Each structure stands twice: as structure tokens, then as C-alpha cells.
Coordinates of C-alpha atoms in Angstrom, one line a residue:
X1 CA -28.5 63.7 84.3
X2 CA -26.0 64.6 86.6
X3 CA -26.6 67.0 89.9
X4 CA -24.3 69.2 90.9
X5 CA -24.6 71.0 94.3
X6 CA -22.3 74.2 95.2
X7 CA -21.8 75.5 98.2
X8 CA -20.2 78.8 98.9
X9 CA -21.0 81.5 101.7
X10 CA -20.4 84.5 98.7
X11 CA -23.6 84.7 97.0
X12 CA -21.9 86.5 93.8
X13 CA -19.3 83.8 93.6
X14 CA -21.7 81.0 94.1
X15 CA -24.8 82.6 91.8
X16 CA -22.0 83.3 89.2
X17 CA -20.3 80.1 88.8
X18 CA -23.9 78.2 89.0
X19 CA -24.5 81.0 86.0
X20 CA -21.6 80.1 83.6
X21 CA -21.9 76.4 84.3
X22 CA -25.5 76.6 83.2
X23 CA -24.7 78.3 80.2
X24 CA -21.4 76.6 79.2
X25 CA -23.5 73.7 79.6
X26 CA -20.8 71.1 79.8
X27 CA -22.9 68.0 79.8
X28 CA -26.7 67.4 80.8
X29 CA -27.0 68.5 84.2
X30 CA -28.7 70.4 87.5
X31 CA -26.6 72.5 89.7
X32 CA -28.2 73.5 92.9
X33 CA -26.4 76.6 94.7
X34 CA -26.8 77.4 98.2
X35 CA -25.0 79.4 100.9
X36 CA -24.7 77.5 104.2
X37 CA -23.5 73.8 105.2
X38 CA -27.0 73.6 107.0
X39 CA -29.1 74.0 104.0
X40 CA -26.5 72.2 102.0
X41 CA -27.2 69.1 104.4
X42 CA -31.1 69.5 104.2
X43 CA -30.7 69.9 100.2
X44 CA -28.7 65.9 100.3
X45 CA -31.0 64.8 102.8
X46 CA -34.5 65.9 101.6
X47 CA -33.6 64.8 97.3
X48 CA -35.5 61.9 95.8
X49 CA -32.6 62.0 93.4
X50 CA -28.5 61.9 94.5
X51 CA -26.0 64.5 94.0
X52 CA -23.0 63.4 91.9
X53 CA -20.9 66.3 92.1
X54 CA -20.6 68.8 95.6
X55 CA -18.4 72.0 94.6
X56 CA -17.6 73.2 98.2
X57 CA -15.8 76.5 99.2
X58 CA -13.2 75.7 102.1
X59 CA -13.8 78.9 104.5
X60 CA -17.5 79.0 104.8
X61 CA -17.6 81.3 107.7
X62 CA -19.0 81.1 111.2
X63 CA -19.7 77.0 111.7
X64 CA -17.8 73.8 110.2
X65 CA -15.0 74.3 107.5
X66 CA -15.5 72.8 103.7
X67 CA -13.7 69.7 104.7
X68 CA -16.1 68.9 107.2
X69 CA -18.8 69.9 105.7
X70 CA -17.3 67.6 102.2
X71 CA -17.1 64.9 104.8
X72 CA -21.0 65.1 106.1
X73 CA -22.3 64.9 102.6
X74 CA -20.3 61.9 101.6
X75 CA -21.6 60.0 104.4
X76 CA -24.9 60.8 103.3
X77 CA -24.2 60.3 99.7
X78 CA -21.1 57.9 99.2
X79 CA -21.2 57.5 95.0
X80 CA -20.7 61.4 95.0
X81 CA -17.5 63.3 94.2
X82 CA -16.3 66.4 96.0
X83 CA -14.2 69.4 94.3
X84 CA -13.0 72.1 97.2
X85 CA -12.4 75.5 96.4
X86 CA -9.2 76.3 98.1
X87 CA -8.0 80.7 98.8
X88 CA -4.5 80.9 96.8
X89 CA -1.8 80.6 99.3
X90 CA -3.9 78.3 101.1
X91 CA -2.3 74.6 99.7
X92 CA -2.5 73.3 102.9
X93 CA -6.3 72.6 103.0
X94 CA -6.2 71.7 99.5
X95 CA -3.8 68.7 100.9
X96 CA -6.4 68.3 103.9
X97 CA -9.0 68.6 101.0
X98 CA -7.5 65.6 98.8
X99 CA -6.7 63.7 102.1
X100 CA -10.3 63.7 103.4
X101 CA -11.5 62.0 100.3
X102 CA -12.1 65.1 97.6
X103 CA -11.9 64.6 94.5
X104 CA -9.8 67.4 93.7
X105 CA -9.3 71.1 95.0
X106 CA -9.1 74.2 92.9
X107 CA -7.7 77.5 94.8
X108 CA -9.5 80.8 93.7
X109 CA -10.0 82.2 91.4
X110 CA -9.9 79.6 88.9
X111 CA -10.7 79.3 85.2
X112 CA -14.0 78.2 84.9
X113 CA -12.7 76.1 81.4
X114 CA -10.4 74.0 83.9
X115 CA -13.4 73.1 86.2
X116 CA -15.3 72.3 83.2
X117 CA -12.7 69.9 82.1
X118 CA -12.8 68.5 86.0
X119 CA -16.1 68.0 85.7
X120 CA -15.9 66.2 82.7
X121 CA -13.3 63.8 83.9
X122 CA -15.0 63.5 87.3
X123 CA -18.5 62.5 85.0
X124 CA -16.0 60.0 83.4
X125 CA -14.8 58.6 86.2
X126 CA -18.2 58.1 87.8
X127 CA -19.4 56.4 84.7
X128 CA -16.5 53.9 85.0
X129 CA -16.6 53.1 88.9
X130 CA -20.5 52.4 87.6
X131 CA -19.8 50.0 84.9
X132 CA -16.9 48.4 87.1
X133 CA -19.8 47.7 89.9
X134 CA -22.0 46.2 87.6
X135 CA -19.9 44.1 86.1
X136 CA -18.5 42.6 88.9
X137 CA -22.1 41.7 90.3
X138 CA -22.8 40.3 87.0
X139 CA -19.7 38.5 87.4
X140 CA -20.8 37.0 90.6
X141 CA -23.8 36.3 89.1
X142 CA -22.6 34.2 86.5
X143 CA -20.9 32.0 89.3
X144 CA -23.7 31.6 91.2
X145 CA -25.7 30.2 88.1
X146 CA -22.9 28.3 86.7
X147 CA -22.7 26.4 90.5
X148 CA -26.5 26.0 90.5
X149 CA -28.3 22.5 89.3
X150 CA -32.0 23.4 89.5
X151 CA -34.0 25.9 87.4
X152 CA -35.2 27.6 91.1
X153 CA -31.8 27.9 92.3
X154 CA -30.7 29.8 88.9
X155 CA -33.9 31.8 88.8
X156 CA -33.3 33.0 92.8
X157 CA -29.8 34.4 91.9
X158 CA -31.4 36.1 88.8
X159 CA -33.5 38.0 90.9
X160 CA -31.7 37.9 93.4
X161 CA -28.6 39.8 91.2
X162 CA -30.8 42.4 89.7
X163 CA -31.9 43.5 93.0
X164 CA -28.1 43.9 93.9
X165 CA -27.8 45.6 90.0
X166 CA -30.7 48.3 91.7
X167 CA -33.9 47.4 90.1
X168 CA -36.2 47.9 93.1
X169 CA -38.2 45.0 91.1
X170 CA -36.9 41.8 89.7
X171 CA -39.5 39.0 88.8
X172 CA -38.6 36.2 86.4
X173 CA -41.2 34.1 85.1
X174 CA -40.7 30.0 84.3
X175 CA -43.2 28.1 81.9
X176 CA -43.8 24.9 83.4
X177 CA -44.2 22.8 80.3
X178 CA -46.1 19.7 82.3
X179 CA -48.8 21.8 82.4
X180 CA -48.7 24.9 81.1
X181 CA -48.8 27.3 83.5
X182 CA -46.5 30.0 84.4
X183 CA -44.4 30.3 87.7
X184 CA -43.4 33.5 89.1
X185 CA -40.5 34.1 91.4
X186 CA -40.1 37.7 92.8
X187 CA -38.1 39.7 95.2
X188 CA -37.9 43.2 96.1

């Protein structure tokens, strides 16, 4: 499921959008609204889960702008993707936006269709970066095993490789056919 957190200091605009994404329903997901960068921060920090997508309004009133605020919740939750909602004549911190590492910036008021469709291609490109990761551990893997002699050595970068994959708990298991007994190796 992906999490969606949006931050805007206008409660109707925020409440609203949180509203017609809920309904439009785009792809399985949890949106989270809230109104300051403070409790936006708490929200990251205090989730058992991660956000994937922060929808971030770039004049937030008294305290830090968007951008910073975009750049605060990427360092505490990297694999996430930030859209920043820009005013209309305001392309400059949409530049500043894209420059800082967003994913995209959208100037108000926008079509709620073409942030769906955002959405969608930001989900996309999540999923891919994902697979791309995994198969490039798997890839190193397959190198390590392929350069190992002894049945310990390939079992160690087993494990080892699906704690790098994110399993919290990786434990193969050998039968030793001397005498019948099995041999666990475990990490994480």
C-alpha cells in the first residue's frame, strides 16, 4: 500500500485534496494530511511504516519554506518521492523545487486528474528503482556464490544477501548427510 503524506498550511485545500484522492482512489493507498512542517516531521519520524509519496505546499507560512521542509523528510525517509505545490507565477521555486531533489512541482490550482496521473507514474517509478535494487543485490549475490568453493561459504552469502534484500531474518538450513542431522546458519 502506498502512503501518501500532504502538507499544506490551508486546511480546506489540504482536507480537500486528501478528500478527492480518497475517493478517486487512484491505486491502494493512505494519505495522511496535516498542516505544519512540525507535525509533518513527527508524523515521518513516529511511523512504523514509510511514506512514499510527501505532497508539500511551498509557502507554508511562519517557519521553514516547502523546500526545506521537502529536504528534512527525505533525509529521514530517502526511498520517498516529493511533489511541491508551487503559487502560479511562482516558477522559480518550482525550479528550486526540482533542484532540491522533488520529484515534480505542480503550481496551483491544478487538476486533480494530472496529479493522479503523477502519482501513478511516481508509483511506477518507485516500483522500478525497487526491482532495479534487488536485482542488482541478487546480482552480486550470484558472484559471490559463483566464487565460493565450500557449502558454508555459499550458505553465508545466502543469508548474508537476503539480509541486504530486507528480510530482518534469513536462516538456511544444510542436511549433513554423514549423519543426518541438520545445520543451521542464521543472521539478522
Amino acid at each position: 500500500m502506498v502512503r501518501i503524506l500532504i502538507l499544506d498550511d490551508d486546511p480546506l485545500f489540504g482536507q480537500t485534496l486528501r478528500d478527492r484522492l480518497r475517493r478517486k482512489r487512484p491505486f491502494p493507498c493512505e494519505i495522511v494530511y496535516v498542516e505544519t512542517a512540525e507535525t509533518a516531521v513527527a508524523q515521518v519520524q513516529n511511523s512504523d511504516e514509510p511514506f512514499h509519496i510527501f505532497l508539500i505546499d511551498q509557502r507554508l507560512g511562519p517557519g521553514p519554506d516547502g523546500i526545506a521542509v521537502m529536504e528534512q523528510l527525505g533525509g529521514l525517509n530517502p526511498q520517498a518521492d516529493a511533489i511541491i505545490f508551487t503559487g502560479l507565477n511562482d516558477l522559480e521555486s518550482g525550479l528550486r523545487a526540482i533542484q532540491a531533489g522533488a520529484y515534480r512541482f505542480l503550481t496551483k490550482p491544478f487538476d486533480t486528474e494530472e496529479l493522479i496521473w503523477i502519482l501513478r507514474t511516481v508509483v511506477e517509478h518507485q516500483r522500478m528503482r525497487y526491482e532495479r535494487d534487488w536485482l542488482r543485490i541478487l546480482n552480486g549475490i550470484s558472484q559471490e556464490i559463483q566464487q565460493s568453493l565450500l557449502a558454508d561459504e555459499i550458505a553465508r552469502h545466502l543469508v548474508a544477501g537476503g539480509v541486504q534484500l530486507g528480510y530482518e531474518r534469513v536462516r538456511v538450513w544444510r542436511l549433513c548427510p554423514a549423519n543426518t542431522h541438520l545445520r543451521s546458519l542464521q543472521f539478522g
